[in-house]
Coordinates of C-alpha atoms in Angstrom, one line a residue:
V1 CA 78.7 48.6 70.6
G2 CA 81.2 46.0 69.3
R3 CA 83.5 48.6 67.8
L4 CA 83.7 50.4 71.2
I5 CA 85.1 47.5 73.1
P6 CA 88.7 48.1 74.0
K7 CA 91.5 45.6 74.4
G8 CA 91.2 43.9 77.8
V9 CA 87.4 43.9 77.9
T10 CA 85.2 41.0 77.0
V11 CA 81.4 41.3 76.8
S12 CA 79.7 38.0 77.6
G13 CA 76.0 39.1 77.7
V14 CA 73.8 41.8 76.1
V15 CA 70.2 42.4 76.9
I16 CA 68.2 45.1 75.0
E17 CA 64.7 46.2 76.2
R18 CA 62.9 48.6 73.9
D19 CA 60.4 51.1 75.3
D20 CA 59.2 51.9 71.8
A21 CA 60.7 51.9 68.3
L22 CA 63.5 54.4 69.1
T23 CA 64.3 54.2 72.8
G24 CA 65.0 51.6 75.5
G25 CA 67.6 50.2 77.9
M26 CA 70.6 48.0 77.5
L27 CA 72.5 45.7 79.9
L28 CA 76.0 44.7 79.1
Q29 CA 77.8 42.1 81.2
G30 CA 81.4 40.9 81.0
R31 CA 84.9 41.0 82.3
A32 CA 87.7 43.6 82.2
D33 CA 91.4 42.8 82.7
T34 CA 91.8 46.1 84.6
R35 CA 89.8 48.9 86.2
S36 CA 91.3 51.3 83.6
A37 CA 90.0 49.1 80.7
L38 CA 86.5 49.1 82.2
L39 CA 86.5 52.8 82.7
S40 CA 87.7 53.3 79.1
F41 CA 84.9 51.1 77.9
A42 CA 82.3 53.0 79.9
D43 CA 83.7 56.3 78.6
A44 CA 83.6 55.1 75.0
L45 CA 80.0 54.0 75.4
D46 CA 78.9 57.2 77.0
S47 CA 80.6 59.2 74.2
S48 CA 78.5 57.4 71.6
E49 CA 75.6 59.3 70.0
L50 CA 73.2 56.5 70.7
L51 CA 74.0 55.8 74.4
Q52 CA 73.7 58.0 77.5
G53 CA 74.2 57.9 81.2
V54 CA 76.7 55.0 81.2
E55 CA 78.2 54.8 84.7
V56 CA 80.2 52.1 86.3
P57 CA 78.7 51.2 89.8
L58 CA 81.3 51.9 92.5
D59 CA 81.1 48.4 93.9
Q60 CA 82.4 47.1 90.5
L61 CA 85.6 49.2 90.9
A62 CA 86.6 47.6 94.3
V63 CA 89.4 45.6 92.7
D64 CA 92.2 46.6 90.3
V65 CA 92.3 43.6 88.0
D66 CA 90.0 40.9 86.7
L67 CA 86.8 42.8 87.2
E68 CA 83.3 41.4 86.4
F69 CA 81.0 44.1 85.3
S70 CA 77.3 44.8 84.6
L71 CA 76.4 48.1 83.0
E72 CA 72.9 49.3 82.5
F73 CA 72.0 52.5 80.6
P74 CA 69.3 53.9 78.2
F75 CA 69.7 54.3 74.5
S76 CA 68.0 56.4 71.9
L77 CA 68.0 55.7 68.1
K78 CA 67.6 58.5 65.6
P79 CA 64.7 58.2 63.2

């Protein structure tokens, strides 16, 4: 996940909950300088082979700059 973070995005918290050895859910919290940076981050995460269903809640896009975010999504590891 670290290599997917674009300039202008800071991740301040990560929570991982595993359902079993290969699947689970992830919560990322942080701050983005701009709406565009946050959307780029979400797109990069969703394009990853391990992550799926990454969506930015609409209420987190209400402002253009200095956005706090909280993204929840499932993950799946390959055996």
